[in-house]
Amino acid sequence: MHIHILGICGTFMGGIAQIAREAGHQVTGCDKNVYPPMSDALRANGITITEGYGAEQLAVAPDLWVIGNAVSRGNPLLEAILNAGLPYTSGPQWLSENILTGKKARTVLAVAGTHGKTTTTSMLTWILREAGLHPGFLIGGVPCWGEQSAALGDPQAPFVIEADEYDTAFFDKRSKFVHYRPRIAILNNLEYDHADIFENLQAIETQFHHLVRTMPSEGTIIANAKAPALDRVLARGCWSKLERFDTPFGTPDGWTLAEDGSASLGAEVFGAVKIHMPGRYNELNALAAVAAARAAGVLPQAALKALESFPGVHRRQEVKGEADGCLVIDDFAHHPTAIHETIDGVRGRWPGRRLLAVLEPRSNTMKLGTMKDRLAGALADADAVFCYAGPGVAWSPEEALKALGSHAWATHDFDALVTQVVNAARPGDVILCMSNGGFGGIHGKLLAGLKAKAESRAGA
């Protein structure tokens, strides 16, 4: 089959392209502003990419057009496809029908939740790989064990997927995860996010219950025990085996059985979790991964041992370099809860050092200002805060951070941000940059500025 993917350079659609190519399909695609590293990875796999969405791409004549959720009505190629009456589908539906389900259905392990999906999916994949199961996987980021975010794996082995609640496509407004039909699902946590498509938290809870409804009675749901929104989701009905993690009780092996038949992963296991990504939130990610691996047949002891060598995930507390005695860290945190937890984790990793938090509120939810009133509280534990409000941010970052007083500084000028951070930094500082985008290459610019500052001081 020849498929042509619209929006191929996104992490999810690019992952599908890699899996499809590995499965023997001919794959081509297109995107606006084709960019590496995904474009380089795809071309290295023999995938031809066209810049833009011109209607002339109809001449490619694939068997099927696969439409990414970033493609909307009015897109010239999409309009040409619709006008010509050509067959099309979404990325999640293609993946489900061609890789996950059918006569040779794979055991799907899905990781859902507002926070921690990429890290937990990476941890779970690593555990299964270390156990020799050769899993397939599709991760919404790039794990540090290689430059690949997706792989077909052994067709008989489990498939681990990051189960995003964002909508599927222009014609399918259900969350992507309803297509995956998992046998094992992690519900890591649930808060309000994606304000551009969800009116409120209740709307997201409904989508999560759609996922729960697809689970077989012989399947396993692993849910955070301290997430009220998940309690409401499960109260609507749960037909699968239920296990909880982050509970105040447990047996020596970590699991205990409640009267309703649900199992709980107790707090005792925290002491056994040894990972190189500090912070309680990462311990919870690890616990969820251990529980899911157990449901797939991997003993907890083996899973915990595997996590000791887990190399981490790019853009999660990732050290980008050091200059003038300052560490520059990159992190994907963009929701207030994730920002707070990341600051806490970085403080635990580098105790006693001054922490400068540098934030770009770039997600659609943050640009809308939905979470702006929570920003000051999320950033309060940093020693100094620098906020860059880029294009599309209509609200005032100065007003949002006013409660932090002189510890916070905000601007709409990116170059001024870099200069201000470099000038404020002192040897020994940890500079934590948080954004769900590239942040204008700020990490390299900060390192260059810090190096120049040190050289200037030495030559004075």
XYZ file of C-alpha atoms in Angstrom, residues 108-405:
298
model
C -1.514 -2.758 23.240
C -0.250 -0.916 26.310
C -1.500 2.685 26.260
C -0.252 5.505 28.478
C -2.760 8.332 28.994
C -2.834 11.364 31.258
C -2.288 15.097 31.311
C 1.330 14.788 32.469
C 4.118 12.251 32.158
C 2.913 10.396 29.066
C 6.177 10.585 27.145
C 8.375 9.681 30.114
C 6.127 6.832 31.267
C 5.758 5.439 27.734
C 9.542 5.535 27.358
C 10.063 3.828 30.724
C 7.563 1.103 29.908
C 9.089 0.502 26.484
C 12.551 0.308 28.051
C 11.393 -2.250 30.626
C 9.858 -4.482 27.943
C 12.967 -4.148 25.758
C 15.232 -5.080 28.666
C 12.967 -8.081 29.328
C 13.665 -9.279 25.781
C 10.127 -8.784 24.450
C 11.105 -6.598 21.434
C 8.036 -4.331 21.708
C 6.757 -1.948 19.104
C 6.306 1.608 20.292
C 5.136 5.086 19.376
C 6.331 7.806 21.754
C 5.527 11.521 21.645
C 9.186 12.411 22.206
C 12.619 10.949 21.614
C 14.040 8.580 24.266
C 17.749 8.850 24.981
C 18.496 5.246 24.000
C 18.318 6.263 20.300
C 17.024 8.873 17.883
C 13.860 6.943 17.053
C 10.456 7.754 18.541
C 8.634 4.834 16.915
C 9.287 1.283 15.778
C 7.223 -1.681 14.589
C 8.984 -4.171 16.863
C 8.264 -7.881 16.705
C 4.742 -8.234 15.216
C 3.985 -10.835 17.905
C 5.225 -8.610 20.745
C 3.345 -5.960 22.741
C 2.972 -2.463 21.362
C 3.429 0.534 23.700
C 1.806 3.799 22.691
C 1.574 7.292 24.119
C -2.203 7.770 24.246
C -2.932 11.425 23.624
C -6.361 12.909 24.402
C -6.065 15.514 21.641
C -8.585 15.170 18.820
C -8.043 12.709 15.984
C -8.603 14.695 12.774
C -10.747 17.402 11.181
C -13.501 14.811 10.619
C -13.116 12.870 13.890
C -13.225 14.917 17.089
C -12.838 11.959 19.419
C -9.556 11.725 21.305
C -6.845 9.845 19.457
C -6.640 7.179 22.145
C -10.105 5.745 21.463
C -8.676 4.088 18.345
C -6.017 2.033 20.113
C -8.179 -0.554 21.952
C -5.559 -1.228 24.653
C -5.498 -4.339 26.798
C -3.427 -2.535 29.425
C -3.878 1.175 30.069
C -2.164 3.615 32.400
C -4.255 6.590 33.515
C -1.423 8.667 34.935
C -3.369 11.746 36.066
C -6.015 14.104 34.706
C -6.255 17.884 34.778
C -7.689 20.542 32.520
C -5.612 21.191 29.415
C -6.066 21.687 25.662
C -8.389 24.661 26.151
C -8.414 25.130 22.390
C -10.551 22.010 21.918
C -12.050 21.152 25.329
C -14.551 23.472 26.990
C -13.830 22.194 30.487
C -12.392 19.297 32.496
C -15.680 17.391 32.314
C -15.353 17.227 28.528
C -11.943 15.588 28.884
C -13.284 13.182 31.502
C -15.898 12.055 28.974
C -13.158 11.252 26.450
C -11.242 9.305 29.098
C -14.341 7.275 29.833
C -14.658 6.505 26.131
C -11.190 4.947 26.484
C -12.253 2.981 29.580
C -15.302 1.701 27.667
C -13.061 0.153 24.992
C -11.104 -1.909 27.518
C -11.798 -5.663 27.658
C -13.015 -7.216 30.909
C -9.808 -9.274 30.978
C -7.747 -6.115 30.517
C -6.043 -4.011 33.193
C -6.414 -0.328 34.026
C -3.654 1.190 36.148
C -4.863 4.476 37.622
C -3.415 7.159 39.864
C -5.065 6.813 43.273
C -4.809 10.536 44.018
C -6.490 12.029 40.957
C -10.105 13.102 41.693
C -10.870 13.507 37.988
C -9.880 9.890 37.352
C -12.089 8.808 40.261
C -15.001 10.488 38.485
C -14.098 8.799 35.201
C -13.994 5.344 36.779
C -17.195 5.972 38.732
C -19.026 6.160 35.413
C -18.244 2.501 34.917
C -15.197 0.250 34.815
C -15.374 -3.270 33.425
C -11.674 -4.172 33.556
C -9.330 -5.200 36.338
C -8.361 -2.051 38.236
C -5.009 -1.401 39.879
C -4.085 1.801 41.700
C -0.702 3.353 42.308
C 0.422 6.033 44.767
C -1.596 4.520 47.615
C -0.790 4.748 51.341
C -0.914 1.010 51.866
C 0.491 -2.163 50.365
C 2.133 -5.513 50.963
C 5.856 -6.318 50.835
C 5.669 -6.939 47.101
C 3.863 -3.638 46.672
C 0.396 -4.925 45.770
C -2.645 -5.407 47.939
C -6.149 -6.521 47.035
C -9.134 -4.442 48.101
C -12.643 -5.765 48.818
C -13.860 -4.626 45.405
C -11.169 -6.734 43.726
C -8.969 -3.802 42.746
C -5.252 -3.986 43.386
C -3.084 -1.207 44.739
C 0.596 -0.492 44.326
C 1.696 0.679 47.744
C 4.039 3.410 48.873
C 6.652 0.858 49.998
C 7.751 0.417 46.390
C 8.950 4.034 46.285
C 12.075 3.003 48.165
C 12.868 0.445 45.467
C 12.579 2.896 42.561
C 16.044 3.998 41.464
C 16.005 6.211 38.391
C 18.213 8.969 37.051
C 15.269 11.373 36.634
C 14.593 12.806 40.105
C 11.318 14.161 41.409
C 8.275 12.493 42.898
C 6.436 12.850 39.605
C 9.084 10.702 37.910
C 8.822 8.132 40.715
C 5.080 7.977 40.013
C 5.768 7.592 36.288
C 8.097 4.711 37.150
C 5.554 3.043 39.443
C 2.915 3.165 36.720
C 5.351 1.679 34.209
C 6.284 -1.125 36.626
C 2.607 -1.939 37.182
C 1.874 -2.006 33.439
C 4.906 -4.196 32.777
C 3.699 -6.566 35.512
C 0.342 -6.831 33.739
C 2.293 -7.750 30.588
C 4.165 -10.520 32.404
C 7.354 -8.787 33.591
C 8.121 -9.293 37.285
C 8.334 -6.050 39.304
C 11.840 -6.901 40.461
C 13.001 -7.195 36.849
C 11.207 -3.970 35.912
C 12.794 -2.045 38.777
C 16.207 -3.402 37.835
C 15.695 -2.277 34.241
C 14.786 1.240 35.347
C 18.147 1.600 37.090
C 19.722 1.851 33.620
C 16.907 3.853 31.996
C 18.752 6.598 30.059
C 15.967 9.170 30.160
C 14.126 11.180 27.519
C 15.299 14.135 25.493
C 13.804 17.439 26.678
C 13.065 16.087 30.154
C 15.627 17.614 32.561
C 18.088 17.340 29.680
C 21.448 19.013 30.265
C 22.299 21.011 27.147
C 25.672 22.224 28.358
C 27.649 24.197 30.910
C 29.328 27.590 30.581
C 30.727 30.045 33.130
C 29.868 27.531 35.844
C 26.159 27.510 34.888
C 24.199 24.445 33.784
C 21.601 25.005 31.054
C 18.704 22.532 31.238
C 15.971 21.897 28.669
C 12.522 20.640 29.698
C 9.182 20.227 27.939
C 7.133 21.447 30.946
C 4.374 23.835 29.876
C 1.380 23.167 32.156
C 1.501 24.809 35.643
C 1.514 21.441 37.414
C 4.368 20.163 35.232
C 6.292 23.410 35.748
C 6.006 23.118 39.527
C 6.982 19.433 39.555
C 9.910 20.005 37.196
C 11.317 22.777 39.374
C 10.997 20.460 42.371
C 12.766 17.644 40.517
C 15.610 19.888 39.323
C 16.121 21.199 42.868
C 16.394 17.607 44.071
C 18.905 16.777 41.361
C 21.111 19.827 41.973
C 20.528 20.725 45.634
C 21.962 23.926 47.047
C 22.311 25.644 43.680
C 20.442 28.772 42.638
C 17.707 27.965 40.129
C 16.750 30.368 37.345
C 13.470 29.376 35.655
C 13.085 30.561 32.055
C 9.594 29.989 30.650
C 7.938 30.284 27.257
C 4.118 29.905 27.567
C 3.768 28.448 24.071
C 1.054 25.764 24.160
C -2.373 26.674 22.810
C -3.789 26.531 26.320
C -1.106 28.845 27.689
C -1.433 31.287 24.795
C -5.150 31.564 25.496
C -4.327 32.570 29.069
C -6.413 29.777 30.564
C -3.685 28.889 33.059
C -2.082 32.307 33.574
C -3.460 32.731 37.106
C -1.612 29.569 38.197
C 1.773 30.569 36.798
C 3.071 32.554 39.765
C 2.355 29.678 42.145
C 3.919 27.148 39.783
C 7.133 29.191 39.551
C 7.312 30.331 43.175
C 10.058 27.871 44.189
C 12.542 29.217 41.628
C 15.086 31.779 42.814
C 14.455 33.941 39.765
C 11.900 33.766 36.945
C 12.213 34.986 33.358
C 9.179 34.760 31.070
C 9.103 35.253 27.306
C 5.646 35.905 25.900
C 6.038 35.249 22.193
C 3.622 35.643 19.255
C 0.044 34.712 20.070
C 0.273 35.526 23.789
C -2.227 38.348 24.205
C -2.270 38.490 28.018
C 0.250 40.323 30.166
C 3.010 38.106 31.652
C 4.020 41.001 33.899
C 0.549 41.028 35.452
C 0.433 37.231 35.773
C 3.762 37.141 37.627
C 3.222 40.247 39.740
C 2.866 38.173 42.916
C 6.516 37.097 42.573
C 7.690 40.693 42.880
